[in-house]
Each structure stands twice: as structure tokens, then as C-alpha cells.
Tab-separated table of C-alpha atoms in Angstrom:
chain	number	residue	atom	x	y	z
A	1	UNK	CA	-24.884	-6.808	18.669
A	2	UNK	CA	-23.822	-4.393	21.407
A	3	UNK	CA	-25.357	-4.532	24.887
A	4	UNK	CA	-24.917	-2.290	27.926
A	5	UNK	CA	-23.173	-3.764	30.931
A	6	UNK	CA	-22.056	-2.746	34.450
A	7	UNK	CA	-19.537	-0.071	35.335
A	8	UNK	CA	-15.896	-1.024	34.865
A	9	UNK	CA	-12.551	0.522	34.017
A	10	UNK	CA	-12.987	-1.111	30.591
A	11	UNK	CA	-14.838	0.876	27.952
A	12	UNK	CA	-15.627	-2.043	25.642
A	13	UNK	CA	-15.327	-5.814	25.935
A	14	UNK	CA	-15.324	-7.964	22.813
A	15	UNK	CA	-16.575	-11.303	24.058
A	16	UNK	CA	-15.927	-14.743	22.620
A	17	UNK	CA	-13.928	-13.952	19.477
A	18	UNK	CA	-11.326	-16.135	17.859
A	19	UNK	CA	-8.395	-13.882	18.733
A	20	UNK	CA	-5.264	-13.937	16.582
A	21	UNK	CA	-2.139	-12.211	17.851
A	22	UNK	CA	0.585	-12.675	15.232
A	23	UNK	CA	3.460	-11.819	17.563
A	24	UNK	CA	2.779	-14.402	20.280
A	25	UNK	CA	1.057	-16.929	18.009
A	26	UNK	CA	-2.162	-16.776	20.028
A	27	UNK	CA	-5.056	-18.300	18.112
A	28	UNK	CA	-7.892	-19.084	20.483
A	29	UNK	CA	-11.181	-17.961	21.970
A	30	UNK	CA	-10.647	-14.926	24.160
A	31	UNK	CA	-12.308	-11.822	25.551
A	32	UNK	CA	-10.612	-8.518	24.748
A	33	UNK	CA	-11.010	-5.307	26.741
A	34	UNK	CA	-10.384	-1.828	25.349
A	35	UNK	CA	-10.058	1.345	27.398
A	36	UNK	CA	-9.445	4.620	25.646
A	37	UNK	CA	-7.035	3.993	22.787
A	38	UNK	CA	-5.374	0.866	24.221
A	39	UNK	CA	-6.073	-2.820	24.716
A	40	UNK	CA	-6.204	-3.391	28.485
A	41	UNK	CA	-6.906	-7.120	28.819
A	42	UNK	CA	-6.956	-10.327	26.807
A	43	UNK	CA	-8.443	-13.151	28.832
A	44	UNK	CA	-10.123	-16.536	28.707
A	45	UNK	CA	-12.149	-15.440	31.743
A	46	UNK	CA	-15.224	-13.214	31.368
A	47	UNK	CA	-14.569	-9.464	31.462
A	48	UNK	CA	-16.910	-6.685	32.486
A	49	UNK	CA	-17.073	-3.436	30.574
A	50	UNK	CA	-19.342	-0.462	30.067
A	51	UNK	CA	-20.321	-2.090	26.794
A	52	UNK	CA	-20.019	-5.730	25.812
A	53	UNK	CA	-19.984	-6.736	22.172
A	54	UNK	CA	-20.798	-10.371	21.421
A	55	UNK	CA	-18.360	-11.453	18.703
A	56	UNK	CA	-18.687	-15.229	18.948
A	57	UNK	CA	-17.943	-16.904	15.620
A	58	UNK	CA	-15.886	-13.932	14.434
A	59	UNK	CA	-12.142	-13.295	14.210
A	60	UNK	CA	-10.569	-10.456	16.183
A	61	UNK	CA	-7.137	-9.407	14.940
A	62	UNK	CA	-4.955	-6.320	14.666
A	63	UNK	CA	-6.128	-3.886	12.040
A	64	UNK	CA	-4.314	-4.191	8.739
A	65	UNK	CA	-1.303	-1.962	8.074
A	66	UNK	CA	-0.989	-0.909	4.444
A	67	UNK	CA	2.487	0.326	3.552
A	68	UNK	CA	1.475	1.337	0.047
A	69	UNK	CA	-1.664	3.423	-0.307
A	70	UNK	CA	-2.040	6.239	-2.799
A	71	UNK	CA	-5.720	6.532	-1.773
A	72	UNK	CA	-5.004	9.361	0.671
A	73	UNK	CA	-8.446	10.976	0.662
A	74	UNK	CA	-11.633	10.518	2.664
A	75	UNK	CA	-13.211	8.478	-0.143
A	76	UNK	CA	-10.167	6.282	-0.584
A	77	UNK	CA	-9.636	5.640	3.116
A	78	UNK	CA	-13.314	4.920	3.816
A	79	UNK	CA	-13.054	2.185	1.186
A	80	UNK	CA	-9.908	0.891	2.882
A	81	UNK	CA	-11.568	0.921	6.323
A	82	UNK	CA	-14.235	-1.469	5.025
A	83	UNK	CA	-11.360	-3.625	3.754
A	84	UNK	CA	-9.980	-3.910	7.303
A	85	UNK	CA	-7.244	-1.259	7.120
A	86	UNK	CA	-6.534	0.806	10.250
A	87	UNK	CA	-3.249	2.363	9.063
A	88	UNK	CA	-2.715	3.401	5.412
A	89	UNK	CA	0.700	4.835	4.590
A	90	UNK	CA	1.903	6.547	1.414
A	91	UNK	CA	5.476	5.277	1.320
A	92	UNK	CA	6.261	4.585	-2.345
A	93	UNK	CA	5.571	8.107	-3.609
A	94	UNK	CA	5.502	9.967	-0.290
A	95	UNK	CA	5.242	13.734	0.093
A	96	UNK	CA	7.454	16.669	-0.899
A	97	UNK	CA	6.427	18.385	2.348
A	98	UNK	CA	5.537	15.855	5.043
A	99	UNK	CA	4.270	18.541	7.427
A	100	UNK	CA	2.038	20.101	4.761
A	101	UNK	CA	0.575	16.721	3.757
A	102	UNK	CA	-0.134	15.771	7.362
A	103	UNK	CA	-1.615	19.190	8.185
A	104	UNK	CA	-3.982	18.992	5.201
A	105	UNK	CA	-5.082	15.475	6.139
A	106	UNK	CA	-5.651	16.462	9.775
A	107	UNK	CA	-7.688	19.480	8.751
A	108	UNK	CA	-9.955	17.379	6.556
A	109	UNK	CA	-9.980	14.391	8.917
A	110	UNK	CA	-9.143	10.780	8.165
A	111	UNK	CA	-10.972	7.623	9.320
A	112	UNK	CA	-7.742	5.605	9.601
A	113	UNK	CA	-4.148	6.358	10.535
A	114	UNK	CA	-1.978	7.887	7.814
A	115	UNK	CA	1.604	8.921	7.117
A	116	UNK	CA	4.105	9.686	4.370
A	117	UNK	CA	7.667	9.004	3.366
A	118	UNK	CA	9.929	11.818	2.208
A	119	UNK	CA	9.421	11.789	-1.549
A	120	UNK	CA	12.401	11.677	-3.867
A	121	UNK	CA	10.198	12.053	-6.960
A	122	UNK	CA	7.978	14.902	-5.714
A	123	UNK	CA	11.023	16.681	-4.312
A	124	UNK	CA	12.493	16.529	-7.810
A	125	UNK	CA	9.290	18.096	-9.185
A	126	UNK	CA	9.478	20.840	-6.569
A	127	UNK	CA	13.202	21.611	-6.816
A	128	UNK	CA	13.787	21.146	-10.539
A	129	UNK	CA	10.429	22.176	-12.093
A	130	UNK	CA	9.229	24.659	-9.462
A	131	UNK	CA	6.152	22.664	-8.494
A	132	UNK	CA	4.545	23.887	-5.259
A	133	UNK	CA	4.293	21.220	-2.549
A	134	UNK	CA	0.722	19.941	-2.536
A	135	UNK	CA	-1.328	16.835	-1.897
A	136	UNK	CA	0.932	14.060	-3.257
A	137	UNK	CA	-1.430	12.635	-5.878
A	138	UNK	CA	-2.586	16.071	-7.016
A	139	UNK	CA	1.038	17.149	-7.202
A	140	UNK	CA	1.797	14.176	-9.450
A	141	UNK	CA	-1.085	14.872	-11.824
A	142	UNK	CA	-0.514	18.626	-11.973
A	143	UNK	CA	3.201	18.405	-12.665
A	144	UNK	CA	3.587	15.258	-14.742
A	145	UNK	CA	4.340	17.317	-17.816
A	146	UNK	CA	7.396	18.983	-16.236
A	147	UNK	CA	10.588	18.704	-18.233
A	148	UNK	CA	13.242	18.297	-15.527
A	149	UNK	CA	11.933	16.042	-12.747
A	150	UNK	CA	12.575	12.842	-14.700
A	151	UNK	CA	15.904	13.896	-16.252
A	152	UNK	CA	19.458	13.366	-15.013
A	153	UNK	CA	20.638	16.036	-12.569
A	154	UNK	CA	23.999	17.647	-11.902
A	155	UNK	CA	26.024	16.708	-8.849
A	156	UNK	CA	25.067	20.020	-7.263
A	157	UNK	CA	21.372	19.473	-7.862
A	158	UNK	CA	21.544	15.924	-6.554
A	159	UNK	CA	23.138	17.333	-3.410
A	160	UNK	CA	20.299	19.847	-3.026
A	161	UNK	CA	17.798	17.054	-3.550
A	162	UNK	CA	19.373	14.788	-0.939
A	163	UNK	CA	19.487	17.620	1.590
A	164	UNK	CA	15.805	18.367	1.041
A	165	UNK	CA	14.849	14.724	1.378
A	166	UNK	CA	16.881	14.474	4.589
A	167	UNK	CA	15.059	17.502	6.002
A	168	UNK	CA	11.738	15.826	5.223
A	169	UNK	CA	12.842	12.676	7.039
A	170	UNK	CA	13.638	14.826	10.070
A	171	UNK	CA	10.164	16.386	9.686
A	172	UNK	CA	8.565	12.984	10.187
A	173	UNK	CA	8.908	11.256	6.844
A	174	UNK	CA	8.789	7.478	7.204
A	175	UNK	CA	11.925	6.738	5.230
A	176	UNK	CA	12.339	7.794	1.605
A	177	UNK	CA	9.960	7.035	-1.256
A	178	UNK	CA	11.823	6.287	-4.491
A	179	UNK	CA	9.560	5.487	-7.473
A	180	UNK	CA	12.538	5.446	-9.815
A	181	UNK	CA	10.514	3.400	-12.322
A	182	UNK	CA	8.836	6.671	-13.298
A	183	UNK	CA	12.158	8.406	-13.881
A	184	UNK	CA	14.490	5.621	-15.060
A	185	UNK	CA	16.929	7.978	-16.779
A	186	UNK	CA	17.968	9.619	-13.507
A	187	UNK	CA	20.887	7.259	-13.115
A	188	UNK	CA	22.373	4.652	-10.830
A	189	UNK	CA	24.761	7.076	-9.126
A	190	UNK	CA	21.924	9.238	-7.826
A	191	UNK	CA	20.067	6.151	-6.597
A	192	UNK	CA	23.190	4.909	-4.814
A	193	UNK	CA	23.771	8.297	-3.186
A	194	UNK	CA	20.154	8.348	-2.034
A	195	UNK	CA	20.542	4.874	-0.479
A	196	UNK	CA	23.735	5.996	1.224
A	197	UNK	CA	21.885	8.996	2.709
A	198	UNK	CA	19.110	6.661	3.930
A	199	UNK	CA	21.728	4.458	5.603
A	200	UNK	CA	23.200	7.517	7.330
A	201	UNK	CA	19.735	8.473	8.587
A	202	UNK	CA	18.890	4.904	9.601
A	203	UNK	CA	15.649	4.826	7.604
A	204	UNK	CA	14.311	2.542	4.869
A	205	UNK	CA	13.778	3.399	1.221
A	206	UNK	CA	10.674	2.262	-0.669
A	207	UNK	CA	11.522	1.593	-4.306
A	208	UNK	CA	9.410	1.147	-7.390
A	209	UNK	CA	12.167	-0.544	-9.382
A	210	UNK	CA	13.688	1.103	-12.434
A	211	UNK	CA	12.503	-1.344	-15.106
A	212	UNK	CA	9.552	-3.674	-15.722
A	213	UNK	CA	10.432	-6.142	-18.426
A	214	UNK	CA	11.019	-9.814	-19.058
A	215	UNK	CA	13.647	-9.035	-21.700
A	216	UNK	CA	17.279	-7.965	-21.486
A	217	UNK	CA	18.693	-5.378	-21.237
A	218	UNK	CA	16.812	-3.306	-18.667
A	219	UNK	CA	14.895	-6.271	-17.343
A	220	UNK	CA	12.985	-6.586	-14.082
A	221	UNK	CA	15.820	-8.752	-12.774
A	222	UNK	CA	18.363	-6.031	-13.531
A	223	UNK	CA	16.145	-3.495	-11.753
A	224	UNK	CA	15.799	-5.601	-8.611
A	225	UNK	CA	19.517	-6.404	-8.580
A	226	UNK	CA	20.089	-2.632	-8.434
A	227	UNK	CA	18.008	-2.513	-5.229
A	228	UNK	CA	19.953	-5.417	-3.751
A	229	UNK	CA	23.265	-3.870	-4.775
A	230	UNK	CA	22.329	-0.598	-3.066
A	231	UNK	CA	21.601	-2.532	0.140
A	232	UNK	CA	24.933	-4.351	-0.120
A	233	UNK	CA	26.925	-1.266	-1.017
A	234	UNK	CA	25.469	1.130	1.567
A	235	UNK	CA	23.964	-0.971	4.359
A	236	UNK	CA	20.599	0.758	3.844
A	237	UNK	CA	17.291	-0.992	4.431
A	238	UNK	CA	15.882	-1.266	0.896
A	239	UNK	CA	12.204	-2.133	0.557
A	240	UNK	CA	10.998	-3.287	-2.869
A	241	UNK	CA	7.425	-2.283	-3.709
A	242	UNK	CA	4.892	-4.641	-5.338
A	243	UNK	CA	7.055	-7.698	-5.984
A	244	UNK	CA	4.235	-9.106	-8.128
A	245	UNK	CA	4.092	-6.431	-10.821
A	246	UNK	CA	7.769	-5.438	-10.503
A	247	UNK	CA	8.847	-8.994	-11.264
A	248	UNK	CA	6.655	-9.240	-14.320
A	249	UNK	CA	7.510	-12.741	-15.633
A	250	UNK	CA	10.900	-13.053	-13.936
A	251	UNK	CA	9.649	-13.881	-10.454
A	252	UNK	CA	11.638	-17.121	-10.104
A	253	UNK	CA	15.005	-15.452	-10.695
A	254	UNK	CA	14.059	-12.393	-8.643
A	255	UNK	CA	12.675	-14.375	-5.696
A	256	UNK	CA	15.809	-16.525	-5.593
A	257	UNK	CA	18.085	-13.472	-5.685
A	258	UNK	CA	16.036	-11.750	-3.000
A	259	UNK	CA	16.044	-14.799	-0.724
A	260	UNK	CA	19.810	-15.213	-1.099
A	261	UNK	CA	20.342	-11.552	-0.266
A	262	UNK	CA	18.269	-11.941	2.901
A	263	UNK	CA	20.123	-15.123	3.860
A	264	UNK	CA	23.397	-13.233	3.503
A	265	UNK	CA	22.199	-10.562	5.906
A	266	UNK	CA	21.148	-7.746	3.589
A	267	UNK	CA	18.361	-5.567	4.950
A	268	UNK	CA	15.866	-6.032	2.131
A	269	UNK	CA	12.098	-6.466	2.389
A	270	UNK	CA	9.203	-6.600	-0.017
A	271	UNK	CA	5.434	-6.628	-0.479
A	272	UNK	CA	2.804	-7.797	-2.997
A	273	UNK	CA	-0.890	-7.515	-3.793
A	274	UNK	CA	-3.097	-10.360	-5.080
A	275	UNK	CA	-3.802	-9.169	-8.624
A	276	UNK	CA	-2.259	-9.782	-12.021
A	277	UNK	CA	-2.916	-6.205	-13.064
A	278	UNK	CA	-1.706	-2.795	-12.041
A	279	UNK	CA	-2.710	0.826	-12.453
A	280	UNK	CA	-0.494	3.701	-13.495
A	281	UNK	CA	-0.284	6.944	-15.417
A	282	UNK	CA	-0.851	6.347	-19.117
A	283	UNK	CA	2.477	8.033	-19.909
A	284	UNK	CA	4.575	5.993	-17.488
A	285	UNK	CA	7.865	4.979	-19.065
A	286	UNK	CA	7.207	1.250	-18.774
A	287	UNK	CA	3.922	1.436	-20.747
A	288	UNK	CA	5.403	3.338	-23.682
A	289	UNK	CA	4.268	1.692	-26.951
A	290	UNK	CA	7.741	0.401	-27.754
A	291	UNK	CA	8.137	-1.095	-24.257
A	292	UNK	CA	4.853	-2.986	-23.954
A	293	UNK	CA	6.243	-6.024	-25.825
A	294	UNK	CA	8.886	-6.285	-23.118
A	295	UNK	CA	6.053	-7.089	-20.698
A	296	UNK	CA	4.458	-9.431	-23.198
A	297	UNK	CA	1.379	-7.277	-23.747
A	298	UNK	CA	-0.132	-5.047	-26.420
A	299	UNK	CA	-1.983	-1.706	-26.098
A	300	UNK	CA	-5.370	-3.405	-25.771
A	301	UNK	CA	-4.251	-4.730	-22.370
A	302	UNK	CA	-4.395	-1.117	-21.135
A	303	UNK	CA	-7.687	0.459	-20.111
A	304	UNK	CA	-7.796	4.235	-19.914
A	305	UNK	CA	-10.004	5.208	-16.963
A	306	UNK	CA	-11.207	8.701	-17.974
A	307	UNK	CA	-13.134	7.171	-20.894
A	308	UNK	CA	-13.240	3.523	-19.813
A	309	UNK	CA	-11.815	2.444	-23.164
A	310	UNK	CA	-9.386	-0.366	-23.835
A	311	UNK	CA	-6.613	1.244	-25.850
A	312	UNK	CA	-7.142	0.168	-29.433
A	313	UNK	CA	-3.623	0.390	-30.844
A	314	UNK	CA	-0.244	2.081	-30.722
A	315	UNK	CA	-1.562	5.230	-32.398
A	316	UNK	CA	-4.283	5.681	-29.778
A	317	UNK	CA	-1.838	5.028	-26.934
A	318	UNK	CA	0.534	7.634	-28.330
A	319	UNK	CA	-2.336	10.124	-28.551
A	320	UNK	CA	-3.462	9.519	-24.953
A	321	UNK	CA	0.081	9.787	-23.620
A	322	UNK	CA	0.438	13.160	-25.342
A	323	UNK	CA	-2.977	14.612	-24.471
A	324	UNK	CA	-3.370	13.371	-20.886
A	325	UNK	CA	0.017	12.218	-19.577
A	326	UNK	CA	-1.199	11.805	-15.971
A	327	UNK	CA	-4.412	9.993	-16.918
A	328	UNK	CA	-4.771	6.696	-15.063
A	329	UNK	CA	-4.960	3.317	-16.740
A	330	UNK	CA	-5.297	-0.334	-15.782
A	331	UNK	CA	-2.400	-2.516	-16.937
A	332	UNK	CA	-3.497	-6.145	-17.351
A	333	UNK	CA	-0.082	-7.789	-17.498
A	334	UNK	CA	-1.148	-11.245	-16.267
A	335	UNK	CA	-4.357	-13.263	-16.017
A	336	UNK	CA	-4.685	-15.018	-12.651
A	337	UNK	CA	-7.460	-17.202	-14.102
A	338	UNK	CA	-4.782	-18.889	-16.251
A	339	UNK	CA	-2.791	-21.557	-14.393
A	340	UNK	CA	0.656	-20.427	-15.520
A	341	UNK	CA	-0.021	-16.787	-14.661
A	342	UNK	CA	-1.648	-17.739	-11.367
A	343	UNK	CA	1.390	-19.780	-10.281
A	344	UNK	CA	3.662	-16.896	-11.227
A	345	UNK	CA	1.585	-14.443	-9.206
A	346	UNK	CA	1.408	-16.775	-6.192
A	347	UNK	CA	5.203	-17.120	-6.172
A	348	UNK	CA	5.437	-13.397	-5.356
A	349	UNK	CA	2.561	-13.420	-2.885
A	350	UNK	CA	3.928	-16.413	-0.968
A	351	UNK	CA	7.528	-15.213	-0.838
A	352	UNK	CA	8.735	-15.600	2.752
A	353	UNK	CA	7.748	-12.601	4.884
A	354	UNK	CA	6.367	-10.656	1.953
A	355	UNK	CA	3.847	-8.146	3.316
A	356	UNK	CA	0.430	-7.681	1.785
A	357	UNK	CA	0.228	-4.070	0.557
A	358	UNK	CA	-2.539	-2.767	-1.657
A	359	UNK	CA	-1.001	-0.080	-3.893
A	360	UNK	CA	-4.474	1.455	-3.501
A	361	UNK	CA	-5.211	4.077	-6.143
A	362	UNK	CA	-7.499	7.104	-6.265
A	363	UNK	CA	-11.091	6.753	-7.410
A	364	UNK	CA	-11.602	8.459	-10.781
A	365	UNK	CA	-14.875	9.811	-12.151
A	366	UNK	CA	-15.748	9.749	-15.871
A	367	UNK	CA	-13.493	12.327	-17.482
A	368	UNK	CA	-10.624	11.606	-15.109
A	369	UNK	CA	-11.246	13.864	-12.096
A	370	UNK	CA	-10.336	12.283	-8.750
A	371	UNK	CA	-13.136	11.491	-6.319
A	372	UNK	CA	-11.733	12.685	-2.992
A	373	UNK	CA	-14.640	13.404	-0.633
A	374	UNK	CA	-17.814	11.668	-1.871
A	375	UNK	CA	-19.543	8.805	-0.082
A	376	UNK	CA	-20.942	6.558	-1.322
A	377	UNK	CA	-18.696	6.386	-4.356
A	378	UNK	CA	-20.549	7.951	-7.303
A	379	UNK	CA	-21.912	5.655	-10.002
A	380	UNK	CA	-19.640	5.069	-12.981
A	381	UNK	CA	-16.507	6.008	-11.027
A	382	UNK	CA	-13.601	3.596	-11.373
A	383	UNK	CA	-10.509	2.496	-9.515
A	384	UNK	CA	-8.404	-0.619	-9.378
A	385	UNK	CA	-10.214	-3.263	-7.272
A	386	UNK	CA	-7.098	-3.512	-5.065
A	387	UNK	CA	-8.115	-0.091	-3.720
A	388	UNK	CA	-11.252	-1.465	-2.095
A	389	UNK	CA	-10.636	-5.204	-1.887
A	390	UNK	CA	-6.947	-6.101	-1.542
A	391	UNK	CA	-7.283	-7.518	1.969
A	392	UNK	CA	-10.687	-9.142	1.511
A	393	UNK	CA	-9.330	-10.804	-1.638
A	394	UNK	CA	-6.342	-12.074	0.355
A	395	UNK	CA	-8.662	-13.859	2.770
A	396	UNK	CA	-11.251	-14.849	0.173
A	397	UNK	CA	-8.926	-16.086	-2.575
A	398	UNK	CA	-5.652	-17.057	-0.904
A	399	UNK	CA	-7.106	-18.404	2.364
A	400	UNK	CA	-10.592	-19.752	1.629
A	401	UNK	CA	-10.478	-20.616	-2.080
A	402	UNK	CA	-6.891	-21.714	-2.743
A	403	UNK	CA	-5.823	-22.609	0.801
A	404	UNK	CA	-2.264	-21.419	0.136
A	405	UNK	CA	-2.224	-19.276	3.287
A	406	UNK	CA	-3.639	-20.194	6.669
A	407	UNK	CA	-5.851	-17.585	8.258
A	408	UNK	CA	-3.277	-16.748	10.987
A	409	UNK	CA	-0.502	-16.436	8.382
A	410	UNK	CA	-2.658	-14.100	6.287
A	411	UNK	CA	-3.267	-11.971	9.389
A	412	UNK	CA	0.488	-11.891	10.071
A	413	UNK	CA	1.317	-10.725	6.545
A	414	UNK	CA	-1.298	-7.966	6.780
A	415	UNK	CA	-0.228	-6.743	10.235
A	416	UNK	CA	2.993	-7.787	11.966
A	417	UNK	CA	5.108	-8.144	8.819
A	418	UNK	CA	4.467	-4.573	7.599
A	419	UNK	CA	4.780	-3.185	11.140
A	420	UNK	CA	8.212	-4.756	11.550
A	421	UNK	CA	9.373	-3.444	8.181
A	422	UNK	CA	9.132	0.138	9.477
A	423	UNK	CA	9.292	-0.138	13.268
A	424	UNK	CA	13.009	0.684	13.492
A	425	UNK	CA	12.225	4.039	11.889
A	426	UNK	CA	8.805	4.373	13.573
A	427	UNK	CA	8.972	3.078	17.168
A	428	UNK	CA	5.215	3.668	17.562
A	429	UNK	CA	4.618	0.689	15.267
A	430	UNK	CA	5.733	-1.588	18.087
A	431	UNK	CA	2.361	-0.867	19.729
A	432	UNK	CA	0.442	-1.834	16.618
A	433	UNK	CA	-0.113	-5.196	14.903
A	434	UNK	CA	-0.604	-6.935	18.273
A	435	UNK	CA	-3.554	-8.041	20.391
A	436	UNK	CA	-1.917	-7.649	23.796
A	437	UNK	CA	-2.441	-5.462	26.856
A	438	UNK	CA	-0.830	-2.090	26.199
A	439	UNK	CA	-1.074	-2.347	22.415
A	440	UNK	CA	-2.954	0.286	20.429
A	441	UNK	CA	-6.637	-0.499	20.015
A	442	UNK	CA	-6.451	-0.646	16.208
A	443	UNK	CA	-8.572	-3.759	15.710
A	444	UNK	CA	-10.630	-5.586	13.132
A	445	UNK	CA	-13.429	-8.026	13.879
A	446	UNK	CA	-14.473	-9.914	10.755
A	447	UNK	CA	-16.435	-12.928	9.599
A	448	UNK	CA	-13.850	-15.349	8.169
A	449	UNK	CA	-16.479	-16.933	5.913
A	450	UNK	CA	-17.926	-13.779	4.383
A	451	UNK	CA	-15.023	-11.315	4.299
A	452	UNK	CA	-15.051	-10.778	0.536
A	453	UNK	CA	-14.048	-8.393	-2.205
A	454	UNK	CA	-17.048	-6.844	-3.966
A	455	UNK	CA	-15.520	-4.316	-6.341
A	456	UNK	CA	-14.271	-4.979	-9.846
A	457	UNK	CA	-12.740	-3.332	-12.873
A	458	UNK	CA	-16.095	-1.974	-14.059
A	459	UNK	CA	-17.440	-0.588	-10.778
A	460	UNK	CA	-16.392	0.400	-7.274
A	461	UNK	CA	-17.867	-1.370	-4.246
A	462	UNK	CA	-16.610	-1.767	-0.666
A	463	UNK	CA	-15.672	-5.150	0.740
A	464	UNK	CA	-18.104	-6.997	2.988
A	465	UNK	CA	-17.549	-9.014	6.157
A	466	UNK	CA	-15.925	-6.453	8.468
A	467	UNK	CA	-18.229	-6.348	11.499
A	468	UNK	CA	-16.232	-3.910	13.621
A	469	UNK	CA	-13.182	-1.749	13.029
A	470	UNK	CA	-11.535	0.299	15.759
A	471	UNK	CA	-8.889	2.963	15.184
A	472	UNK	CA	-7.361	4.250	18.399
A	473	UNK	CA	-10.242	2.695	20.328
A	474	UNK	CA	-12.903	4.496	18.264
A	475	UNK	CA	-15.438	2.580	16.187
A	476	UNK	CA	-15.032	3.357	12.509
A	477	UNK	CA	-17.170	0.350	11.607
A	478	UNK	CA	-19.740	-0.874	14.145
A	479	UNK	CA	-22.063	-3.814	13.500
A	480	UNK	CA	-21.099	-3.598	9.838
A	481	UNK	CA	-22.030	0.082	9.533
A	482	UNK	CA	-19.374	2.572	8.475
A	483	UNK	CA	-19.094	5.879	10.309
A	484	UNK	CA	-18.665	8.107	7.283
A	485	UNK	CA	-17.840	11.122	9.469
A	486	UNK	CA	-15.073	9.407	11.422
A	487	UNK	CA	-11.913	11.393	12.117
A	488	UNK	CA	-10.322	8.633	14.215
A	489	UNK	CA	-7.137	8.443	12.149
A	490	UNK	CA	-3.954	9.951	13.531
A	491	UNK	CA	-0.695	10.820	11.756
A	492	UNK	CA	2.158	8.310	11.903
A	493	UNK	CA	5.541	10.029	11.813
A	494	UNK	CA	9.011	8.663	11.470
A	495	UNK	CA	11.082	8.792	14.647
A	496	UNK	CA	8.054	8.639	16.931
């Protein structure tokens, strides 16, 4: 409950929280003062502010930094705000025009901070199929049927592509997004040249690996070894997206290879989300009917969102892939309720210094149209529960239920770990993910006992337990109530 207090240079004092600062290791009862968009004091002594908020019994931590959010709309980011996210970045897919994507988001307004990588895939759509640069997810859906973006390119065209991507990095792209798993025929040489360009620019790449399979050839291990080889051969910082789903059932071999690469000094990082299912376009290469057995699943482990149906058989999957190639589908590749699958999933989630990243997806209404502006989310709309509950599930399942992460370690993986992955390319991230004087006032105050995922595969619901959320010192959530009109989010650009 907020109360008015005496005049002070401080705008707001949060009094009596359990404060967790992952950089210094602070974990204790403190009072935190915020003035404007910065933290101005962290003290055991009482502080006086224009407003004092009693947060005894609650945790105050940096707001969560999501490196992997495709939910770049007001609806998607309002859901993420209630899941504790203060910065949601689209780094795996990115944008073909970083300036255009940022300008559109600023015009519409965003409740949390946002930013984009320079997109290798969308640049291919633009350069090779003539697709106009647009909102990244709309660009994907509108141009999925193009004939050239996923095909091998000539040396000349690869050169044009690399030059365009470099220009987008200079325009503020946070590294280079490389979802090569959606265009696996594009070739190792192009991937290597792209990594070499990233090394020259001093920026990371964010890779959705080329293959998803537990069988040779073209296994998940082979795909991850390509990422590691690019790091070794070019010196680039290579970030591997969603270690959990990328690894499929080869996590032991992949985790060992990744750890050895890090020990030997390669600049490689990764992330994971706490689900044994994914979400993708129904025509993605790795869910082709002939490739599903390589993941150990059959068509009925796919659920097509526009109709809500579980895909009955190979014939129906072939039909859907032809009629609606960009239609979204759940991919239930593992069952975390089963002990063997749960242990496999936890191996990726608990990998040393693996960030938590949601891979948040758009909300889809019946029929398949994206829900971009509505609040509350319309009935019968669907999205992957990671889109609304990734972080609450981390604290509810991994911390409270299983006890495999301590609360401070979970905070670190949701804040400082992702910030450090990109801070060389984005110096502004050094002011985030900390609860220290001078740090950005991007903060979450949550109830550690009730912070819980509420959504599921059959309905969309926001997480509960976030009492306050500040973005740049502005309340986006106050006393548990979401400001649905908030425009507190600011663009995050590479090089700044």
C-alpha cells in the first residue's frame, strides 16, 4: 500500500523489502529510493521520499531481461510485464529494418523496454524475395511462402546480405539474429561468413541451430557443433537460443561440448525456458512429416492454433503445411511430468550461466489472426504459456517446487546473466540488472510465495504475484494493478 510522506529528493521509497542485487550478492532487508529513472539509494537506514511504499515480506530485484521475445506488441508485452519483464528483446529473429521496427513500436507505445537484432532471415526475405520491411512477426507470416529466402545464395548475394546486415547493426541492431533452423539449406559457408562479419563488428549472433534431431546425420549435436566451430574459427560471440528445445534428447552431449568450449575460452553463451514444448510455424523444416520421427514424436504431438486441433496424421499435417505455411503450432517434444523427460529438461535449464529467456510468442485468435492490441486477452485466444508465464514458472517450479535453483540464483539468471551476454554490444545494459545507486530503475517487487504462472495450453492468463513493476522509474504495475496504457518502455539499441 502506498502512503504519502514528506518532501525529499527521492520520488519513491520502497521500504523493508528483501533486496536481491545479483552483481554484489546482496540479499537482505533494505530500503530502496528511486528518483526519476534511476535508483538513488539502497540503505538499511530509513529513507524519506515523496511516496513510501511498504514492501515488507516481498522481494525487490532488478526487472527481468528477456533476450528472446517474439511478443513485440502491446498485448504480448503487457502479458510479459505481469510476468516481471522490464526489457523484452527480439534477438533471435530480429528486424530487417531496425529503425523502422523501433519507430513503429515508439509510435504505438510499449510498456517495457524493447529492441531488435539485425535479422539475417528477414533480410533474406527482403533482398531475395522483395518483401517490404515490416513488423518482424508480420513480415514472417506474410512472406513465409517466398521461394528464395530459404534457398542457397550466390557469393554475390551473400555479400549483399552481409552488407545489409552490417548496416542494420550500425543502425542500432543488437547483434545479428540467425534463425538458420528455418532455412537449413542455406549452407555452412554463409553461416561462417556471417559469424566472421559479426566478429569484425564486435557483436554477438543469436542462433536457432540448423537441426533439431536426436538421430544422425543432421542431429542437434551436429547443429550445435556448427555454432561452436563458428566461434572457434572466427572469434565471434555466438549465442545459442533455447538450449532446451535445440538439444532435443541430446542435451548431455551438447552440454558437455558447450562447457568444454567455454572452458577453452570460446565466447559462447546460451539460454533456456522451463517447458518441454515449443511453438513454431507449422511448415518449419524440423516439423516436416518425415522429420518428426527424428525428434521422437508423431503428428499428434503438434497442435495447430488457428483451429485448436491436434494434428491427426501425416496427411493432415501435409495439408496444413500447404494451406497455411505460417500458421502457428505447439510442438510437444517432451513431457516434463515424466521423470526422464524432466531430468533432460532440467539439464538444459541448470547449465552453468544459462539465461532464462522466454521465446515468447504472439497471441493468436481462433482462425489464426494475431492479437496485437487487445487487453484483456480475448476469450479463446491461444499462445504458448511461456509467453505469459516463463518467469513465474521459473520461480514457482524450479525454485519453490523442485528446489533446484535458489531464489537469488533464479533472479541472477533472469537479470544479470542476460544483461552480461549483450553488454559488450550494448553498454547501456551495464546500468540494468542491478539494485545499486545509479542503476536504471527497472525493478520488480514480487511475492516469492505467490508468484505463479496462470496460463496454459488451452487459455491465456497473466501471471500473478507481481506487486509492483517499474520501467525507467515509472509504475507499470502498482499494487498488483497493471497500467494498460503505459508507454514507459524505451528502445534499447546496440552501441549505446
